[in-house]
Structure formats: structure tokens, C-alpha cells
Tab-separated table of C-alpha atoms in Angstrom:
chain	number	residue	atom	x	y	z
A	1	MET	CA	4.465	1.179	-15.143
A	2	THR	CA	2.488	3.410	-17.458
A	3	CYS	CA	3.429	3.730	-21.096
A	4	ASN	CA	1.948	6.101	-23.649
A	5	GLY	CA	2.490	5.810	-27.387
A	6	PRO	CA	2.586	8.783	-29.739
A	7	ASN	CA	-0.894	10.178	-30.312
A	8	SER	CA	-2.267	11.051	-33.689
A	9	PHE	CA	-1.314	14.701	-33.382
A	10	GLU	CA	2.269	13.975	-32.442
A	11	ALA	CA	2.545	11.295	-35.100
A	12	CYS	CA	1.443	13.699	-37.805
A	13	ALA	CA	3.113	16.839	-36.528
A	14	THR	CA	6.215	18.204	-38.172
A	15	HIS	CA	8.906	18.492	-35.529
A	16	ASP	CA	11.561	21.122	-35.489
A	17	ASN	CA	14.572	19.675	-37.297
A	18	ASP	CA	17.094	21.589	-35.241
A	19	SER	CA	15.563	20.297	-32.024
A	20	ASP	CA	15.555	16.747	-33.355
A	21	GLN	CA	19.165	16.971	-34.403
A	22	GLU	CA	20.166	18.379	-31.038
A	23	LEU	CA	18.353	15.657	-29.078
A	24	ALA	CA	19.781	13.028	-31.390
A	25	ASN	CA	22.959	13.560	-29.415
A	26	GLU	CA	23.007	11.434	-26.278
A	27	CYS	CA	24.804	14.120	-24.262
A	28	SER	CA	22.127	16.659	-25.190
A	29	ARG	CA	19.423	14.267	-24.060
A	30	LEU	CA	21.278	13.603	-20.829
A	31	GLN	CA	21.410	17.331	-20.059
A	32	THR	CA	17.598	17.457	-19.994
A	33	PHE	CA	17.627	15.208	-16.901
A	34	SER	CA	19.018	17.899	-14.588
A	35	THR	CA	15.721	18.001	-12.647
A	36	PHE	CA	14.848	14.329	-13.075
A	37	PRO	CA	13.620	12.701	-9.802
A	38	SER	CA	16.556	11.154	-7.945
A	39	HIS	CA	14.379	8.350	-6.593
A	40	CYS	CA	13.614	6.941	-10.049
A	41	PRO	CA	14.907	3.324	-10.155
A	42	VAL	CA	16.174	3.720	-13.740
A	43	SER	CA	19.100	6.096	-14.167
A	44	ALA	CA	19.084	9.145	-16.412
A	45	LEU	CA	22.103	7.784	-18.285
A	46	THR	CA	20.256	4.579	-19.171
A	47	LEU	CA	17.174	6.507	-20.284
A	48	ALA	CA	19.191	8.907	-22.423
A	49	ARG	CA	21.034	5.979	-23.972
A	50	ALA	CA	17.669	4.446	-24.916
A	51	GLY	CA	16.732	7.594	-26.856
A	52	PHE	CA	14.729	9.384	-24.183
A	53	PHE	CA	14.856	12.990	-23.001
A	54	TYR	CA	13.151	14.325	-19.871
A	55	THR	CA	9.803	16.127	-20.275
A	56	GLY	CA	9.953	17.852	-16.885
A	57	GLU	CA	6.809	16.087	-15.620
A	58	GLY	CA	7.223	13.507	-12.849
A	59	ASP	CA	9.330	10.671	-14.282
A	60	LYS	CA	7.883	10.981	-17.799
A	61	VAL	CA	10.391	10.739	-20.633
A	62	LYS	CA	9.948	11.025	-24.402
A	63	CYS	CA	11.793	9.534	-27.353
A	64	PHE	CA	13.431	12.201	-29.508
A	65	ARG	CA	12.622	10.218	-32.655
A	66	CYS	CA	9.185	8.560	-32.345
A	67	ARG	CA	7.888	10.931	-29.599
A	68	ALA	CA	6.533	8.028	-27.542
A	69	THR	CA	6.355	8.765	-23.814
A	70	VAL	CA	6.980	6.424	-20.906
A	71	GLU	CA	6.426	7.053	-17.195
A	72	GLY	CA	5.894	5.215	-13.922
A	73	TRP	CA	9.316	3.540	-13.893
A	74	GLN	CA	9.766	0.637	-11.492
A	75	HIS	CA	12.623	-1.501	-10.233
A	76	GLY	CA	13.651	-4.040	-12.849
A	77	ASP	CA	12.431	-1.988	-15.831
A	78	SER	CA	14.632	-1.953	-18.935
A	79	ALA	CA	14.715	1.429	-20.652
A	80	ALA	CA	15.343	-0.073	-24.088
A	81	GLY	CA	12.841	-2.852	-23.468
A	82	ARG	CA	10.053	-0.460	-22.435
A	83	HIS	CA	10.860	1.752	-25.404
A	84	LYS	CA	10.486	-1.150	-27.800
A	85	THR	CA	7.253	-2.263	-26.128
A	86	VAL	CA	5.488	1.088	-26.426
A	87	SER	CA	6.903	1.951	-29.834
A	88	PRO	CA	8.027	-1.199	-31.670
A	89	ASN	CA	8.459	0.682	-34.956
A	90	CYS	CA	10.679	3.435	-33.594
A	91	ALA	CA	13.486	4.105	-36.063
A	92	PHE	CA	15.970	4.710	-33.261
A	93	ILE	CA	15.325	1.562	-31.257
A	94	ASN	CA	15.287	-0.484	-34.463
A	95	SER	CA	18.178	1.442	-35.966
A	96	VAL	CA	20.156	-1.617	-37.050
A	97	SER	CA	17.939	-3.977	-38.993
A	98	VAL	CA	20.430	-6.206	-40.807
A	99	TRP	CA	23.896	-7.421	-39.857
A	100	ARG	CA	26.203	-8.784	-42.496
A	101	ASN	CA	29.599	-10.127	-41.591
A	102	GLY	CA	29.381	-8.333	-38.255
A	103	VAL	CA	28.818	-4.906	-39.860
A	104	PRO	CA	25.454	-3.065	-39.729
A	105	SER	CA	23.931	-2.283	-43.106
A	106	VAL	CA	21.376	0.255	-41.836
A	107	LEU	CA	22.126	3.026	-39.343
A	108	PRO	CA	19.788	5.557	-37.696
A	109	ASN	CA	19.604	8.887	-39.508
A	110	SER	CA	20.263	10.710	-36.263
A	111	GLN	CA	23.577	8.973	-35.815
A	112	GLN	CA	24.420	8.325	-39.469
A	113	ARG	CA	27.150	10.946	-39.722
A	114	THR	CA	28.792	10.040	-36.429
A	115	GLU	CA	28.709	6.309	-36.939
A	116	ASP	CA	29.711	6.554	-40.604
A	117	ARG	CA	32.727	8.595	-39.554
A	118	LEU	CA	33.615	6.011	-36.934
A	119	ALA	CA	33.096	3.283	-39.472
A	120	ASN	CA	35.519	4.920	-41.893
A	121	THR	CA	38.201	5.253	-39.239
A	122	ASN	CA	37.717	2.054	-37.284
A	123	TRP	CA	35.930	-0.587	-39.303
A	124	GLN	CA	38.147	-0.124	-42.372
A	125	GLN	CA	41.102	-0.951	-40.160
A	126	SER	CA	39.455	-4.029	-38.694
A	127	SER	CA	36.957	-6.611	-39.798
A	128	GLU	CA	35.257	-6.273	-36.379
A	129	PRO	CA	32.747	-3.455	-35.766
A	130	SER	CA	33.489	-0.727	-33.208
A	131	SER	CA	32.962	-2.286	-29.797
A	132	ASP	CA	31.141	0.800	-28.497
A	133	LEU	CA	28.737	1.011	-31.428
A	134	TYR	CA	28.289	-2.736	-31.502
A	135	ALA	CA	27.441	-2.759	-27.790
A	136	ASP	CA	25.098	0.181	-28.288
A	137	TYR	CA	23.315	-1.683	-31.074
A	138	LEU	CA	22.958	-4.816	-28.969
A	139	LEU	CA	21.520	-2.724	-26.160
A	140	ARG	CA	18.944	-0.994	-28.370
A	141	SER	CA	17.963	-4.154	-30.202
A	142	GLY	CA	17.362	-6.009	-26.950
A	143	GLN	CA	19.943	-8.726	-27.621
A	144	VAL	CA	21.710	-7.848	-24.388
A	145	VAL	CA	20.536	-6.310	-21.123
A	146	ASP	CA	21.936	-3.039	-19.844
A	147	LEU	CA	23.686	-3.945	-16.602
A	148	SER	CA	24.621	-0.412	-15.640
A	149	ASP	CA	21.701	-0.370	-13.191
A	150	SER	CA	22.344	-3.921	-11.983
A	151	LEU	CA	25.898	-3.611	-10.687
A	152	TYR	CA	26.288	-4.341	-6.991
A	153	PRO	CA	26.852	-2.605	-4.735
A	154	ARG	CA	25.087	0.370	-6.302
A	155	THR	CA	26.776	2.811	-3.903
A	156	PRO	CA	30.255	1.444	-3.092
A	157	ALA	CA	31.079	4.507	-0.976
A	158	MET	CA	28.484	3.321	1.547
A	159	CYS	CA	29.808	-0.229	1.966
A	160	SER	CA	30.990	0.615	5.478
A	161	GLU	CA	28.330	0.482	8.176
A	162	GLU	CA	30.053	3.309	10.049
A	163	THR	CA	29.977	5.487	6.924
A	164	ARG	CA	26.277	4.791	6.523
A	165	LEU	CA	25.708	5.686	10.177
A	166	ARG	CA	27.467	9.024	9.730
A	167	SER	CA	25.066	9.909	6.900
A	168	PHE	CA	22.319	10.342	9.520
A	169	HIS	CA	23.799	13.562	10.946
A	170	ASN	CA	20.563	15.460	10.170
A	171	TRP	CA	18.145	12.537	10.589
A	172	PRO	CA	14.723	14.012	11.551
A	173	THR	CA	13.805	13.743	15.216
A	174	TYR	CA	10.308	12.518	14.368
A	175	ALA	CA	11.634	9.436	12.577
A	176	LEU	CA	10.552	6.191	14.230
A	177	VAL	CA	13.561	4.007	13.347
A	178	THR	CA	17.038	4.521	14.783
A	179	PRO	CA	20.017	5.312	12.524
A	180	ALA	CA	21.948	2.408	14.059
A	181	ASP	CA	19.289	-0.107	12.986
A	182	LEU	CA	19.011	1.416	9.520
A	183	ALA	CA	22.770	1.469	8.948
A	184	ASN	CA	23.050	-2.126	10.142
A	185	ALA	CA	20.379	-3.094	7.607
A	186	GLY	CA	22.487	-1.640	4.788
A	187	LEU	CA	20.637	1.669	4.549
A	188	PHE	CA	22.011	5.211	4.470
A	189	TYR	CA	20.216	8.563	4.705
A	190	THR	CA	19.438	10.381	1.439
A	191	GLY	CA	18.871	13.702	3.197
A	192	VAL	CA	15.216	13.878	2.124
A	193	ALA	CA	12.548	13.607	4.868
A	194	ASP	CA	12.950	10.104	6.380
A	195	GLN	CA	14.022	8.447	3.127
A	196	VAL	CA	16.878	5.940	3.172
A	197	GLU	CA	18.591	3.956	0.429
A	198	CYS	CA	20.289	0.551	0.333
A	199	PHE	CA	23.972	0.746	-0.569
A	200	CYS	CA	23.685	-2.583	-2.403
A	201	CYS	CA	20.422	-2.758	-4.367
A	202	GLY	CA	19.648	0.970	-4.431
A	203	GLY	CA	16.148	0.393	-3.071
A	204	LYS	CA	14.656	3.349	-1.202
A	205	LEU	CA	12.350	3.334	1.818
A	206	LYS	CA	10.493	6.194	3.481
A	207	SER	CA	7.405	7.081	5.541
A	208	TRP	CA	8.412	4.825	8.424
A	209	GLU	CA	5.594	3.758	10.727
A	210	PRO	CA	5.440	2.613	14.368
A	211	ASN	CA	6.958	-0.851	14.966
A	212	ASP	CA	8.681	-0.900	11.558
A	213	GLN	CA	11.927	-2.875	11.672
A	214	ALA	CA	14.716	-1.824	9.311
A	215	TRP	CA	15.734	-5.366	8.360
A	216	SER	CA	12.152	-6.588	7.963
A	217	GLU	CA	11.103	-3.685	5.733
A	218	HIS	CA	14.265	-3.982	3.634
A	219	ARG	CA	13.624	-7.696	3.142
A	220	ARG	CA	9.900	-7.230	2.456
A	221	HIS	CA	10.239	-4.535	-0.198
A	222	PHE	CA	13.475	-5.719	-1.827
A	223	PRO	CA	13.619	-9.509	-1.347
A	224	ARG	CA	16.133	-9.938	-4.196
A	225	CYS	CA	18.714	-7.597	-2.687
A	226	LEU	CA	22.003	-9.506	-2.549
A	227	PHE	CA	22.860	-7.918	0.802
A	228	VAL	CA	19.544	-9.058	2.265
A	229	LEU	CA	20.138	-12.528	0.827
A	230	GLY	CA	23.454	-12.727	2.664
A	231	HIS	CA	25.832	-12.526	-0.296
A	232	ASP	CA	29.263	-10.969	0.075
A	233	VAL	CA	28.779	-7.548	-1.513
A	234	GLY	CA	31.600	-5.792	0.311
A	235	ASN	CA	29.713	-4.752	3.436
A	236	VAL	CA	32.030	-3.712	6.269
A	237	GLU	CA	30.415	-4.142	9.677
A	238	SER	CA	31.040	-1.549	12.343
A	239	VAL	CA	33.136	-2.358	15.382
A	240	LEU	CA	29.977	-2.071	17.461
A	241	SER	CA	28.155	-4.680	15.359
A	242	GLN	CA	31.090	-7.069	15.499
A	243	SER	CA	31.799	-6.889	19.234
A	244	GLY	CA	28.423	-5.873	20.578
A	245	HIS	CA	29.987	-3.581	23.181
A	246	ALA	CA	32.900	-1.679	21.654
A	247	GLU	CA	32.555	2.091	21.466
A	248	LEU	CA	32.532	4.018	18.193
A	249	ASP	CA	33.974	7.462	17.742
A	250	ARG	CA	31.041	9.474	19.097
A	251	SER	CA	32.363	12.679	17.600
A	252	GLU	CA	31.579	11.337	14.123
A	253	ILE	CA	28.227	9.729	14.936
A	254	PRO	CA	25.024	11.749	15.122
A	255	ASN	CA	23.818	12.541	18.619
A	256	VAL	CA	20.746	10.337	18.376
A	257	SER	CA	18.744	9.892	21.582
A	258	LEU	CA	21.674	9.636	24.005
A	259	PRO	CA	20.617	8.884	27.614
A	260	LYS	CA	20.510	11.748	30.121
A	261	ASN	CA	22.281	9.617	32.729
A	262	PRO	CA	24.410	6.941	31.005
A	263	SER	CA	25.727	5.708	34.364
A	264	MET	CA	22.232	4.338	35.075
A	265	ALA	CA	21.794	2.633	31.722
A	266	GLY	CA	22.243	-0.840	33.228
A	267	TYR	CA	19.275	-2.601	34.847
A	268	GLU	CA	21.332	-3.917	37.786
A	269	THR	CA	22.729	-0.449	38.453
A	270	ARG	CA	19.247	1.028	38.566
A	271	LEU	CA	18.023	-1.784	40.806
A	272	LYS	CA	20.786	-1.109	43.336
A	273	SER	CA	19.498	2.453	43.730
A	274	PHE	CA	16.345	1.031	45.376
A	275	LEU	CA	18.161	-0.446	48.414
A	276	THR	CA	16.067	1.628	50.844
A	277	TRP	CA	12.847	1.413	48.793
A	278	ARG	CA	9.826	0.808	51.053
A	279	TYR	CA	6.953	1.618	48.756
A	280	LEU	CA	4.197	-0.533	47.225
A	281	VAL	CA	5.350	-0.440	43.596
A	282	SER	CA	7.850	-3.166	42.694
A	283	LYS	CA	11.405	-1.866	42.464
A	284	GLU	CA	12.137	-4.527	39.837
A	285	GLN	CA	9.331	-3.197	37.636
A	286	LEU	CA	10.532	0.368	38.119
A	287	ALA	CA	14.091	-0.557	37.163
A	288	GLN	CA	12.872	-2.457	34.100
A	289	ALA	CA	10.876	0.606	33.035
A	290	GLY	CA	14.093	2.673	33.073
A	291	PHE	CA	13.683	4.346	36.465
A	292	TYR	CA	16.174	4.680	39.317
A	293	SER	CA	15.572	5.982	42.834
A	294	LEU	CA	16.781	9.393	43.980
A	295	GLY	CA	16.738	8.252	47.604
A	296	ASP	CA	14.225	10.999	48.387
A	297	ALA	CA	10.803	9.580	49.308
A	298	ASP	CA	9.376	7.759	46.249
A	299	ASN	CA	10.915	10.084	43.651
A	300	VAL	CA	12.341	8.276	40.606
A	301	LEU	CA	13.942	9.415	37.350
A	302	CYS	CA	14.240	7.786	33.935
A	303	PHE	CA	17.913	7.312	33.063
A	304	HIS	CA	17.226	8.062	29.386
A	305	CYS	CA	14.728	10.931	29.090
A	306	GLY	CA	15.269	12.314	32.605
A	307	GLY	CA	11.537	12.313	33.355
A	308	GLY	CA	10.644	12.160	37.059
A	309	LEU	CA	7.637	10.580	38.820
A	310	ARG	CA	6.478	10.356	42.430
A	311	GLN	CA	3.460	9.609	44.658
A	312	TRP	CA	3.176	6.045	43.426
A	313	ARG	CA	0.095	3.942	44.158
A	314	ALA	CA	-0.087	0.189	44.571
A	315	ASP	CA	-1.906	-0.374	41.271
A	316	ASP	CA	0.372	1.884	39.201
A	317	ASP	CA	2.162	0.227	36.284
A	318	PRO	CA	5.635	1.828	35.820
A	319	TRP	CA	5.652	1.244	32.062
A	320	GLU	CA	2.158	2.701	31.712
A	321	GLN	CA	3.019	5.768	33.792
A	322	HIS	CA	6.205	6.215	31.768
A	323	ALA	CA	4.166	6.155	28.544
A	324	GLN	CA	1.513	8.484	29.945
A	325	TRP	CA	3.838	11.242	31.119
A	326	PHE	CA	6.902	10.877	28.863
A	327	PRO	CA	5.656	9.371	25.549
A	328	GLY	CA	8.677	10.641	23.603
A	329	CYS	CA	11.293	8.751	25.633
A	330	ASN	CA	13.417	6.749	23.197
A	331	TYR	CA	14.142	4.014	25.742
A	332	LEU	CA	10.398	3.572	26.236
A	333	LEU	CA	9.787	3.454	22.478
A	334	GLU	CA	12.585	0.950	21.915
A	335	GLN	CA	11.355	-1.370	24.664
A	336	LYS	CA	7.578	-1.124	24.249
A	337	GLY	CA	6.969	0.316	20.771
A	338	GLN	CA	4.966	3.243	19.458
A	339	ASP	CA	1.687	1.293	19.428
A	340	TYR	CA	1.903	0.697	23.170
A	341	VAL	CA	2.483	4.406	23.810
A	342	ASN	CA	-0.401	5.366	21.520
A	343	ASN	CA	-2.714	2.935	23.304
A	344	VAL	CA	-1.808	4.322	26.724
A	345	GLN	CA	-2.269	7.887	25.530
A	346	LEU	CA	-5.658	7.063	24.007
A	347	THR	CA	-6.843	5.225	27.127
A	348	HIS	CA	-5.881	7.987	29.525
A	349	SER	CA	-7.181	10.715	27.230
A	350	LEU	CA	-10.620	9.170	26.930
A	351	HIS	CA	-11.107	7.628	30.360
A	352	GLY	CA	-8.601	9.100	32.808
A	353	SER	CA	-5.949	7.073	34.594
A	354	THR	CA	-8.263	5.812	37.365
A	355	ILE	CA	-11.158	4.429	35.297
A	356	ASN	CA	-11.716	0.694	35.670
A	357	GLU	CA	-13.803	-1.731	33.646
A	358	THR	CA	-16.963	-1.216	35.748
A	359	GLU	CA	-17.011	2.489	34.931
A	360	ASN	CA	-16.958	2.158	31.157
A	361	THR	CA	-20.618	3.128	30.804
A	362	SER	CA	-20.043	6.632	32.207
A	363	HIS	CA	-20.858	9.495	29.865
A	364	ILE	CA	-17.945	11.116	28.057
A	365	GLY	CA	-18.269	14.772	27.133
A	366	ASP	CA	-17.963	16.047	23.576
A	367	GLU	CA	-15.085	18.357	24.463
A	368	GLU	CA	-13.100	15.503	25.968
A	369	LEU	CA	-13.628	13.413	22.859
A	370	LEU	CA	-12.825	16.226	20.441
A	371	ARG	CA	-9.534	16.990	22.197
A	372	ASN	CA	-8.254	13.522	21.319
A	373	ASN	CA	-6.287	13.367	18.062
A	374	LEU	CA	-7.202	9.749	17.392
A	375	VAL	CA	-10.902	10.505	17.734
A	376	GLN	CA	-10.440	13.373	15.273
A	377	ASP	CA	-8.830	10.937	12.826
A	378	VAL	CA	-11.791	8.580	13.142
A	379	MET	CA	-14.225	11.473	12.600
A	380	ARG	CA	-12.384	12.398	9.392
A	381	MET	CA	-13.165	8.891	8.167
A	382	GLY	CA	-16.862	9.787	8.285
A	383	PHE	CA	-17.955	8.431	11.682
A	384	SER	CA	-20.218	10.715	13.705
A	385	LEU	CA	-19.422	11.902	17.212
A	386	ASP	CA	-22.465	10.030	18.561
A	387	GLU	CA	-21.250	6.769	17.021
A	388	ILE	CA	-17.807	7.246	18.518
A	389	ARG	CA	-19.188	8.097	21.970
A	390	LYS	CA	-21.452	5.034	22.009
A	391	ALA	CA	-18.569	2.774	20.993
A	392	VAL	CA	-16.251	4.262	23.611
A	393	GLU	CA	-18.834	4.078	26.393
A	394	ARG	CA	-19.704	0.488	25.516
A	395	LYS	CA	-16.143	-0.801	25.630
A	396	ARG	CA	-12.722	0.325	26.773
A	397	HIS	CA	-10.664	0.649	23.603
A	398	LEU	CA	-6.910	0.408	23.778
A	399	SER	CA	-6.195	1.341	20.174
A	400	ILE	CA	-7.595	3.177	17.184
A	401	GLU	CA	-7.762	-0.152	15.347
A	402	ALA	CA	-10.154	-1.582	17.922
A	403	LEU	CA	-12.251	1.596	17.908
A	404	VAL	CA	-12.588	1.697	14.107
A	405	ALA	CA	-13.388	-2.022	13.946
A	406	ASP	CA	-16.128	-1.652	16.576
A	407	LEU	CA	-17.607	1.352	14.770
A	408	ILE	CA	-17.748	-0.578	11.493
A	409	ASN	CA	-19.259	-3.631	13.163
A	410	ALA	CA	-21.825	-1.426	14.928
A	411	GLN	CA	-22.897	0.052	11.599
A	412	ARG	CA	-23.312	-3.427	10.153
A	413	GLU	CA	-25.331	-4.560	13.156
A	414	ASN	CA	-27.654	-1.572	12.736
A	415	ILE	CA	-28.147	-2.391	9.073
A	416	CYS	CA	-28.902	-6.034	9.841
A	417	SER	CA	-31.349	-5.090	12.628
A	418	LEU	CA	-33.548	-2.986	10.306
A	419	PRO	CA	-36.757	-4.733	9.118
A	420	CYS	CA	-36.136	-6.317	5.757
A	421	GLU	CA	-38.775	-5.270	3.245
A	422	ASN	CA	-37.224	-6.951	0.295
A	423	THR	CA	-38.778	-10.388	-0.078
A	424	LEU	CA	-35.983	-11.430	-2.386
A	425	GLN	CA	-33.499	-10.754	0.398
A	426	LYS	CA	-35.564	-12.915	2.749
A	427	SER	CA	-35.429	-15.794	0.340
A	428	LEU	CA	-31.666	-15.757	0.039
A	429	SER	CA	-30.148	-19.000	1.168
A	430	THR	CA	-27.648	-19.139	3.994
A	431	GLU	CA	-24.966	-20.080	1.490
A	432	GLU	CA	-25.708	-17.020	-0.654
A	433	GLN	CA	-25.586	-14.689	2.333
A	434	LEU	CA	-22.282	-16.227	3.397
A	435	ARG	CA	-20.897	-15.836	-0.119
A	436	ARG	CA	-21.891	-12.164	-0.230
A	437	LEU	CA	-20.385	-11.556	3.189
A	438	GLN	CA	-17.118	-13.148	2.083
A	439	GLU	CA	-17.068	-11.040	-1.098
A	440	GLU	CA	-17.729	-7.931	0.960
A	441	LYS	CA	-14.606	-8.598	3.012
A	442	LEU	CA	-12.400	-9.256	-0.044
A	443	CYS	CA	-9.833	-6.694	-1.159
A	444	LYS	CA	-11.334	-4.757	-4.075
A	445	VAL	CA	-7.928	-4.487	-5.743
A	446	CYS	CA	-6.610	-8.058	-5.809
A	447	MET	CA	-9.940	-9.777	-4.969
A	448	ASP	CA	-7.923	-12.379	-3.113
A	449	LYS	CA	-6.985	-11.268	0.401
A	450	THR	CA	-9.178	-9.909	3.182
A	451	ILE	CA	-9.613	-6.160	3.698
A	452	THR	CA	-7.433	-5.160	6.654
A	453	VAL	CA	-6.586	-1.493	6.066
A	454	VAL	CA	-8.641	1.671	6.310
A	455	LEU	CA	-7.409	4.493	4.088
A	456	ILE	CA	-7.131	7.908	5.706
A	457	PRO	CA	-8.486	10.575	5.249
A	458	CYS	CA	-11.320	9.168	3.102
A	459	GLY	CA	-11.976	6.267	5.503
A	460	HIS	CA	-12.692	3.695	2.797
A	461	LEU	CA	-12.201	-0.005	3.505
A	462	VAL	CA	-11.294	-1.441	0.122
A	463	ALA	CA	-7.834	-3.003	0.273
A	464	CYS	CA	-5.644	-5.579	1.963
A	465	GLN	CA	-2.347	-4.490	3.496
A	466	ASP	CA	-0.223	-5.329	0.432
A	467	CYS	CA	-2.516	-3.542	-2.033
A	468	ALA	CA	-2.967	-0.542	0.271
A	469	GLU	CA	0.795	-0.041	0.374
A	470	ALA	CA	1.022	-0.303	-3.410
A	471	VAL	CA	-1.371	2.562	-4.192
A	472	GLU	CA	-1.010	6.292	-3.572
A	473	LYS	CA	-4.708	7.126	-4.050
A	474	CYS	CA	-7.879	5.460	-2.805
A	475	PRO	CA	-9.088	3.034	-5.539
A	476	LEU	CA	-12.673	4.054	-4.768
A	477	CYS	CA	-12.625	7.865	-4.596
A	478	CYS	CA	-9.083	8.713	-5.805
A	479	THR	CA	-8.334	10.712	-2.642
A	480	VAL	CA	-4.593	10.955	-1.922
A	481	ILE	CA	-3.761	8.587	0.946
A	482	THR	CA	-2.011	10.167	3.929
A	483	THR	CA	-2.181	7.240	6.353
A	484	ARG	CA	-2.874	3.526	6.107
A	485	GLN	CA	-4.402	2.201	9.329
A	486	LYS	CA	-4.534	-1.545	9.872
A	487	ILE	CA	-7.706	-2.801	11.542
A	488	TYR	CA	-9.081	-6.100	12.788
A	489	MET	CA	-12.708	-6.809	11.948
A	490	SER	CA	-14.918	-9.401	13.598
């Protein structure tokens, strides 16, 4: 989190008294949060209660009294605690300095009239201070912790798994995780892009990537979530989750990737359609890949996407052909994953479906390379077309990770093969060279783990997976990160 104290200008400036008096009212401060980011982990009510009003920039807030600003709020932050850290002498946060017999002797000027009036009406009738003001003082002075953002579940209306599932009625078609898996993991759709929120802890997840698992990502990013930890937080499982086969009311559930031919959804049913199959491709493999026979020559259809294939050869792999011709099939993606589909698409785009290992040295044209989206991504990282062609012709790559790793290793080999003119370099001991090599592979952010992620579009290799996910800009060049690509380096 980033905190900024009042600068010299603000500290010396004379603020408008009317504005100060208006913002001294908590309701007035709360009204300034009308455009405050909804994804901020600290609520507007808590911030307003701690003396802050919204500046209109990102999640930056400012104290109406001391003019200190705070931004970059994170889960677990205390509004009052951060306020006191950045501005320990703020008159508002330190409004009650002395307590005598349970009654405050000093009150903030901004609330003097209100609290004096309450004191005259309430405290004269009782030896105990007003519970509301007393609680407010304890909150501001840090003697107690504001639990308004720590109550579980955070969204009680989404305790039911079926209710969470219904929130996905406009879930984007490009999203890589199914609503059923997300709802089962305690997540509901916020209506923004592919962002979801946990009904229990309030944690939000977005920018889903291939092979992401709802439960795993929930547990990885919010390990303290009581729902993830298995506590009873009022979750109501759906009938489908409890029985494993019961049907939900489909009229209330979003139409997410329903099969074209549900009657062929079962493997055994599809296998029975191949009773008269006399062709070289295994009927078991075809059925496993989602296909059933039409009884007309070797024509088959996928029960889910409805894609049809024919003219099978003995060496054809049904899963591979499925991925080549119908990469968007949800059954295919669920069974094999997005990485598998990407690898098949890359292989067939660069080499053609009939290339074998002995033909890898054949020349690949520039146009063929440039048509491939993955090659374009690698070029945006700074690799030349010649480097990419040499790497592709030398070895059959099944993924962008393997291609990028080989390109990086090739560059290092070229550097090492150049004649060394520096005599000091020649005299380096083996241990020193090993130490430098190990340092070169260390994450430049945490300096602990090995670099495993290339940042796109700048193409810099500077971070491990954990650190790469924690930053929005490249630590080296400050370019905004659009994609984080994991690689494996030799």
C-alpha cells in the first residue's frame, strides 16, 4: 500500500472553512465515494468513518483535517490504522487524548458541537459515555479493530450455490472457467469482464488463464478465507453438487456450453454407435474424444460442439484432430485443457498436420510464420524473425513456452561462443561463473526464486511467477503488463 503525508504546501495552505466543516460530517464524506472503485478491499463507509473523503483518483482518499492522502488499499488494511501511520499527529485521529472516569476530556473541533450536544443529553443522564461515540473513539484511537469489513459471509445473499450460479447469466463467452466450477468454489459474477467475488471473504479474481482451476485460484490468492478453510459459513450446496446427477432448473441457469446432442453425452452410448465401424482409427479413441458414428462411411460428429470429421487415416489422433478443427469445443477444453489446444494449433500452423520429426529441417516461409499469432507474440518480445525461424526449423516446438526458452538459450549460446577479449573474464574461476549464472536466473524482485515468467509485451525476463502476478508494470521498463507467460529454461 502507498501512503502519502501532507506536503509542505498543503500543510501551510489555508483551507476553506466551509469545505472543512462540510467534510467534518461523516455523511458528507461518504457522499464523495459515489464513484469510488467497487473492487477496493476497504469499504467506503470504513474510510469515511476514519476521516477520509474520496479524491476521485484511483483509490486515493484524503483526510478532511490533516489532508494526508492514502492509496493502494489491500486486503487486511485498517483505515484508522493506516491513517494514524501516515499522519500520527492528525487532530481527528487523535481526537480524544485523555479519558477521565470514562468521559473524554478533549473532543475534535469538527465534532465538538455534535458530541457536546450528545454529551449534554446522554452523559448527564448516565455516568457511562454514549456507546456510539465511545465506540467511535476506540475505533479512531486504535484500541479496537473495525470489524465491519471482517464479518463473514461478506455477501450473505450469495450463500446459496444455485444463487451464485444464476449470477453468471451474462458470463462472457471467452472466459476460460465454467460458471458451475466458479459457483461451487464460492464465487459469483460481479458483472464486470470475467471478474468474480467470493461470497464469504469478498476476495475478487479476474483475468482467468488457461488451466486455471476455480478452487485452486481461490485458495492460492485468499488462503485465509473461512469458506476455503472448510468452516461453516452458511454455504448452501446445490442439488447437483450434493447428488452428482440431479438436474437443476435449467430455465434459471445460464445456457453455458450445452451439448448439441445430449443423448450422446455418455461414452458408452457413443461407443455403441460404432457397431459397424471398419476403419483404422480406434473406435474407443474416437468415443473418448467425444465423437459418435453417423453410420455413413467414416463420418463422425462431436456430441458437444457438433463438429464433423471424415476421411480418417491410420495415424490420426482423434483428440488432436478435434483440437485442430474445432478448438473452441467446450468438451475438448474441459477434457484436455487450453494449453493442449494451443499446442496443437501452433504445431499444425507452423508445420502442417503431416510433418514428422525427420522433416523438421525444412525451410518455413516468412508468410507462414507471420500468420501465426504465437509467433507474432514472440516477435513483440524483441526476437527477430530469423531467430524464430532457426529455432523452429531446428526443433519441433509444441508450445510458446518451449519456443521462447529455446530462443533465449540460443542467444546465450551465441554470446558464449564469441571470442572473449576480456582477460579478466578468462581468469574468472568456475565458482565465480557459476555464482553469476545463478544470480542471472534469480528473480529481480524478490531475489529468492528463479525467473520463470516472461512479461508481455516488453519481453523482459525479470520475475518469478509469484512476483510477476503481484506487479502490474514491468519492474525493468515500467511497461504495462498484458500477459504473463510461464517458460522453462535449460
